[in-house]
mmCIF file of C-alpha atoms and ligand atoms in Angstrom:
data_model
loop_
_atom_site.group_PDB
_atom_site.id
_atom_site.type_symbol
_atom_site.label_atom_id
_atom_site.label_comp_id
_atom_site.label_asym_id
_atom_site.label_seq_id
_atom_site.Cartn_x
_atom_site.Cartn_y
_atom_site.Cartn_z
ATOM 1 C CA MET X 1 -12.362 8.931 11.344
ATOM 2 C CA VAL X 2 -12.430 8.601 7.169
ATOM 3 C CA ARG X 3 -9.559 10.443 5.673
ATOM 4 C CA GLU X 4 -9.254 12.232 2.335
ATOM 5 C CA ILE X 5 -7.139 9.426 -0.256
ATOM 6 C CA VAL X 6 -3.602 10.999 -1.769
ATOM 7 C CA GLU X 7 -4.318 10.672 -5.501
ATOM 8 C CA TYR X 8 -1.832 9.917 -8.738
ATOM 9 C CA PRO X 9 -0.112 12.684 -9.733
ATOM 10 C CA SER X 10 0.166 14.682 -6.491
ATOM 11 C CA SER X 11 4.337 14.651 -5.483
ATOM 12 C CA ILE X 12 3.262 13.790 -1.720
ATOM 13 C CA LEU X 13 3.261 10.105 -2.720
ATOM 14 C CA GLN X 14 6.952 10.661 -3.726
ATOM 15 C CA LYS X 15 8.155 11.816 -0.486
ATOM 16 C CA VAL X 16 10.145 8.976 1.446
ATOM 17 C CA SER X 17 8.183 8.160 4.737
ATOM 18 C CA LYS X 18 10.277 8.847 8.230
ATOM 19 C CA GLU X 19 10.773 5.918 10.866
ATOM 20 C CA VAL X 20 7.871 5.985 13.390
ATOM 21 C CA VAL X 21 9.737 6.936 17.070
ATOM 22 C CA LYS X 22 6.873 6.880 19.565
ATOM 23 C CA PHE X 23 4.251 4.560 19.973
ATOM 24 C CA ASP X 24 1.841 6.744 21.439
ATOM 25 C CA LYS X 25 -2.018 7.270 21.459
ATOM 26 C CA ASN X 26 -1.497 9.744 17.815
ATOM 27 C CA LEU X 27 0.146 6.764 16.359
ATOM 28 C CA HIS X 28 -3.173 4.556 17.539
ATOM 29 C CA ASP X 29 -5.694 7.616 16.550
ATOM 30 C CA LEU X 30 -3.910 7.629 12.961
ATOM 31 C CA LEU X 31 -4.283 3.721 12.564
ATOM 32 C CA ASP X 32 -7.765 3.248 13.394
ATOM 33 C CA ASP X 33 -8.291 6.521 11.098
ATOM 34 C CA MET X 34 -6.053 4.394 8.259
ATOM 35 C CA TYR X 35 -8.364 1.308 8.701
ATOM 36 C CA GLU X 36 -11.665 3.354 8.363
ATOM 37 C CA THR X 37 -10.134 4.929 5.537
ATOM 38 C CA MET X 38 -8.772 1.455 3.728
ATOM 39 C CA MET X 39 -12.293 -0.415 4.482
ATOM 40 C CA ALA X 40 -14.697 2.643 3.553
ATOM 41 C CA LYS X 41 -12.976 3.081 -0.004
ATOM 42 C CA SER X 42 -12.631 -0.565 -0.638
ATOM 43 C CA GLY X 43 -8.935 -1.524 -0.303
ATOM 44 C CA ILE X 44 -7.001 -4.502 1.089
ATOM 45 C CA GLY X 45 -3.874 -2.289 2.022
ATOM 46 C CA LEU X 46 -2.953 1.485 2.742
ATOM 47 C CA ALA X 47 0.295 3.173 3.832
ATOM 48 C CA ALA X 48 0.033 6.459 6.216
ATOM 49 C CA ILE X 49 1.354 8.515 3.065
ATOM 50 C CA GLN X 50 -1.785 7.817 0.830
ATOM 51 C CA VAL X 51 -3.485 9.642 4.340
ATOM 52 C CA GLY X 52 -0.880 12.388 3.688
ATOM 53 C CA VAL X 53 1.004 11.573 7.076
ATOM 54 C CA PRO X 54 4.885 10.495 5.815
ATOM 55 C CA LEU X 55 5.463 7.967 8.388
ATOM 56 C CA ARG X 56 6.304 4.592 8.132
ATOM 57 C CA ILE X 57 3.163 2.682 8.378
ATOM 58 C CA LEU X 58 0.932 0.691 6.552
ATOM 59 C CA ILE X 59 -1.625 -2.104 7.124
ATOM 60 C CA LEU X 60 -3.339 -4.564 5.540
ATOM 61 C CA ASN X 61 -6.212 -6.240 5.123
ATOM 62 C CA LEU X 62 -6.177 -9.708 3.118
ATOM 63 C CA PRO X 63 -9.316 -11.554 2.035
ATOM 64 C CA SER X 64 -9.391 -14.851 3.514
ATOM 65 C CA GLY X 65 -11.421 -17.787 4.357
ATOM 66 C CA GLU X 66 -14.090 -20.049 1.927
ATOM 67 C CA GLU X 67 -16.156 -16.526 1.122
ATOM 68 C CA ASP X 68 -12.667 -14.669 0.528
ATOM 69 C CA LYS X 69 -13.878 -11.797 2.884
ATOM 70 C CA GLN X 70 -11.844 -9.551 4.780
ATOM 71 C CA ASP X 71 -12.005 -10.155 8.530
ATOM 72 C CA ILE X 72 -10.420 -7.501 11.043
ATOM 73 C CA LYS X 73 -9.200 -10.380 12.968
ATOM 74 C CA ASP X 74 -6.831 -10.670 10.008
ATOM 75 C CA LEU X 75 -5.377 -6.808 10.243
ATOM 76 C CA ILE X 76 -1.694 -6.321 10.210
ATOM 77 C CA GLU X 77 -0.305 -2.894 11.267
ATOM 78 C CA ALA X 78 3.264 -3.251 10.544
ATOM 79 C CA ILE X 79 5.191 0.209 11.642
ATOM 80 C CA ASN X 80 8.709 0.535 10.160
ATOM 81 C CA PRO X 81 8.502 -3.059 8.351
ATOM 82 C CA GLU X 82 11.994 -3.809 6.481
ATOM 83 C CA ILE X 83 12.390 -6.876 4.401
ATOM 84 C CA LEU X 84 14.749 -8.987 5.620
ATOM 85 C CA THR X 85 15.244 -11.743 2.665
ATOM 86 C CA SER X 86 13.688 -12.526 -0.435
ATOM 87 C CA LYS X 87 13.101 -15.060 -3.004
ATOM 88 C CA GLY X 88 11.003 -16.134 -5.908
ATOM 89 C CA SER X 89 9.002 -14.208 -8.441
ATOM 90 C CA VAL X 90 5.448 -13.769 -8.755
ATOM 91 C CA THR X 91 3.174 -11.789 -11.193
ATOM 92 C CA TYR X 92 0.200 -9.767 -9.814
ATOM 93 C CA ASN X 93 -2.727 -8.035 -10.917
ATOM 94 C CA GLU X 94 -1.819 -5.096 -8.801
ATOM 95 C CA GLY X 95 -4.063 -1.833 -7.857
ATOM 96 C CA CYS X 96 -4.320 1.270 -5.589
ATOM 97 C CA LEU X 97 -6.292 3.367 -3.734
ATOM 98 C CA SER X 98 -4.282 6.335 -4.937
ATOM 99 C CA VAL X 99 -4.543 5.429 -8.547
ATOM 100 C CA PRO X 100 -8.045 4.303 -8.708
ATOM 101 C CA GLY X 101 -9.167 2.115 -11.703
ATOM 102 C CA VAL X 102 -6.034 1.040 -12.909
ATOM 103 C CA TYR X 103 -4.665 -2.308 -12.324
ATOM 104 C CA GLU X 104 -1.636 -3.821 -14.047
ATOM 105 C CA ASP X 105 0.269 -6.745 -14.124
ATOM 106 C CA ILE X 106 3.396 -6.673 -11.685
ATOM 107 C CA THR X 107 6.269 -8.808 -10.916
ATOM 108 C CA ARG X 108 7.444 -9.222 -7.522
ATOM 109 C CA LYS X 109 9.594 -11.327 -4.753
ATOM 110 C CA GLU X 110 7.196 -14.287 -4.215
ATOM 111 C CA PHE X 111 8.374 -14.719 -0.780
ATOM 112 C CA ILE X 112 9.695 -12.370 1.429
ATOM 113 C CA LYS X 113 10.916 -12.289 5.431
ATOM 114 C CA ILE X 114 9.730 -9.167 6.708
ATOM 115 C CA LYS X 115 10.565 -7.410 10.262
ATOM 116 C CA TYR X 116 8.034 -4.761 11.921
ATOM 117 C CA TYR X 117 6.771 -3.320 15.029
ATOM 118 C CA ASP X 118 2.918 -3.458 16.168
ATOM 119 C CA ARG X 119 1.168 -0.521 17.518
ATOM 120 C CA ALA X 120 2.652 -1.613 20.972
ATOM 121 C CA GLY X 121 6.183 -1.473 19.814
ATOM 122 C CA ASN X 122 6.541 -5.202 20.045
ATOM 123 C CA LYS X 123 8.980 -6.413 17.290
ATOM 124 C CA ILE X 124 7.290 -9.018 14.847
ATOM 125 C CA ILE X 125 9.499 -11.080 12.253
ATOM 126 C CA LYS X 126 7.097 -12.805 9.286
ATOM 127 C CA GLU X 127 7.198 -14.977 6.890
ATOM 128 C CA CYS X 128 5.018 -14.108 3.792
ATOM 129 C CA ASP X 129 4.142 -15.642 0.242
ATOM 130 C CA ASN X 130 2.199 -14.879 -2.583
ATOM 131 C CA LEU X 131 -0.835 -12.026 -2.193
ATOM 132 C CA MET X 132 0.798 -11.231 1.303
ATOM 133 C CA SER X 133 4.419 -10.747 0.028
ATOM 134 C CA ILE X 134 2.983 -8.841 -2.862
ATOM 135 C CA ALA X 135 0.613 -6.333 -0.437
ATOM 136 C CA PHE X 136 3.805 -5.540 1.820
ATOM 137 C CA GLN X 137 5.906 -5.159 -1.214
ATOM 138 C CA HIS X 138 3.681 -2.838 -2.920
ATOM 139 C CA GLU X 139 3.123 -0.660 0.616
ATOM 140 C CA ILE X 140 6.504 -0.658 1.442
ATOM 141 C CA ASP X 141 7.164 1.136 -1.944
ATOM 142 C CA HIS X 142 4.708 3.531 -0.695
ATOM 143 C CA LEU X 143 6.828 4.657 2.124
ATOM 144 C CA ASN X 144 10.007 5.143 -0.327
ATOM 145 C CA GLY X 145 7.835 7.083 -2.583
ATOM 146 C CA HIS X 146 7.344 4.618 -5.362
ATOM 147 C CA LEU X 147 4.138 3.296 -7.014
ATOM 148 C CA PHE X 148 3.387 0.258 -8.821
ATOM 149 C CA ILE X 149 2.819 2.321 -12.165
ATOM 150 C CA GLU X 150 6.679 2.884 -11.772
ATOM 151 C CA LYS X 151 7.614 -0.724 -12.672
ATOM 152 C CA LEU X 152 5.840 -0.729 -15.950
ATOM 153 C CA SER X 153 7.163 -1.361 -19.311
ATOM 154 C CA TYR X 154 7.765 2.071 -21.190
ATOM 155 C CA LEU X 155 4.956 1.114 -23.409
ATOM 156 C CA LYS X 156 2.336 0.670 -21.080
ATOM 157 C CA ARG X 157 3.624 3.530 -19.284
ATOM 158 C CA LYS X 158 3.435 5.958 -22.272
ATOM 159 C CA LYS X 159 -0.421 4.259 -22.219
ATOM 160 C CA PHE X 160 -1.313 4.921 -18.828
ATOM 161 C CA ASP X 161 -0.001 8.184 -18.838
ATOM 162 C CA LYS X 162 -2.291 9.468 -22.101
ATOM 163 C CA GLU X 163 -5.442 7.486 -20.242
ATOM 164 C CA TRP X 164 -4.937 9.366 -17.319
ATOM 165 C CA LYS X 165 -4.243 12.845 -18.908
ATOM 166 C CA ARG X 166 -7.474 12.653 -20.359
ATOM 167 C CA ARG X 167 -9.184 11.630 -17.240
ATOM 168 C CA LEU X 168 -7.882 14.311 -15.541
ATOM 169 C CA LYS X 169 -9.081 16.970 -18.161
ATOM 170 C CA SER X 170 -12.354 15.455 -17.955
ATOM 171 C CA LYS X 171 -12.789 15.650 -14.497
ATOM 172 C CA LYS X 172 -11.774 19.534 -14.656
ATOM 173 C CA SER X 173 -14.654 19.716 -17.338
HETATM 174 C C1 LIG Z 201 -2.063 -7.269 -3.852
HETATM 175 C C2 LIG Z 201 -1.827 -5.550 -4.531
HETATM 176 C C3 LIG Z 201 -1.494 -4.678 -4.239
HETATM 177 C C4 LIG Z 201 -2.206 -4.240 -2.917
HETATM 178 C C5 LIG Z 201 -2.323 -3.059 -2.387
HETATM 179 C C6 LIG Z 201 -3.722 -2.448 -1.917
HETATM 180 N N1 LIG Z 201 -4.498 -2.067 -2.877
HETATM 181 C C7 LIG Z 201 -5.680 -2.064 -2.781
HETATM 182 O O1 LIG Z 201 -6.520 -2.079 -1.546
HETATM 183 C C8 LIG Z 201 -6.482 -1.225 -3.898
HETATM 184 C C9 LIG Z 201 -7.758 -1.127 -3.571
HETATM 185 C C10 LIG Z 201 -8.610 -0.630 -4.739
HETATM 186 C C11 LIG Z 201 -10.313 -0.609 -4.641
HETATM 187 C C12 LIG Z 201 -10.926 0.736 -5.794
HETATM 188 O O2 LIG Z 201 -12.336 0.531 -5.014
HETATM 189 C C13 LIG Z 201 -13.213 -0.524 -5.464
HETATM 190 O O3 LIG Z 201 -12.721 -1.826 -6.125
HETATM 191 C C14 LIG Z 201 -14.540 -0.121 -5.263
HETATM 192 C C15 LIG Z 201 -10.229 1.150 -6.598
HETATM 193 O O4 LIG Z 201 -11.150 1.571 -7.336
HETATM 194 C C16 LIG Z 201 -11.866 1.573 -8.387
HETATM 195 O O5 LIG Z 201 -11.293 0.153 -9.374
HETATM 196 C C17 LIG Z 201 -12.423 2.424 -9.263
HETATM 197 C C18 LIG Z 201 -8.944 0.568 -6.477
HETATM 198 C C19 LIG Z 201 -7.920 -0.014 -5.948
HETATM 199 C C20 LIG Z 201 -2.436 -5.378 -1.924
HETATM 200 C C21 LIG Z 201 -2.779 -6.745 -2.344
HETATM 201 CO CO1 LIG Z 202 -0.856 1.059 -3.422
#
């Protein structure tokens, strides 16, 4: 089932998500819905809080191969993810399904080592670089109630706020 995406400035997006303790059918149904929702909305990453569920779950399906296409075989389902180590610095023009139409250069760690659990409860340790590293950090920020726009400079944030207010006003009328 495709679920509704929670958009900025909803306060839901500021919630700190809770650890998953049961690896059961409810979790599997949520993961399936998150995948359907992400694909329906043309996303490459999604956190559970973006569909209104405050649990520490994220999914990623990054484009790969010669055609740079998404393939379900590359789908990552990460439950209770934790960054163990990080180093370096990389800047990428990020977007977010909860802030549609906004793309901004954000600087993050280039390399991370991450621990998470898959849907069966198996522990996974993975070393990531570039887009995978950026995507994990973007989604883990969601689990802690943060959005990429919070990383903008003061002036860029003011410009964003002004444009977003204008957009919300024109949506109402
Ligand atoms: C690198 C940086 C950030 C991430 C987080 C995951 N972000 C997304 O999946 C964003 C997707 C997105 C898709 C949109 O829709 C279309 O392009 C059709 C969109 O909407 C508009 O631009 C209107 C906004 C964001 C992962 C890796
Ligand atoms: Co996002």
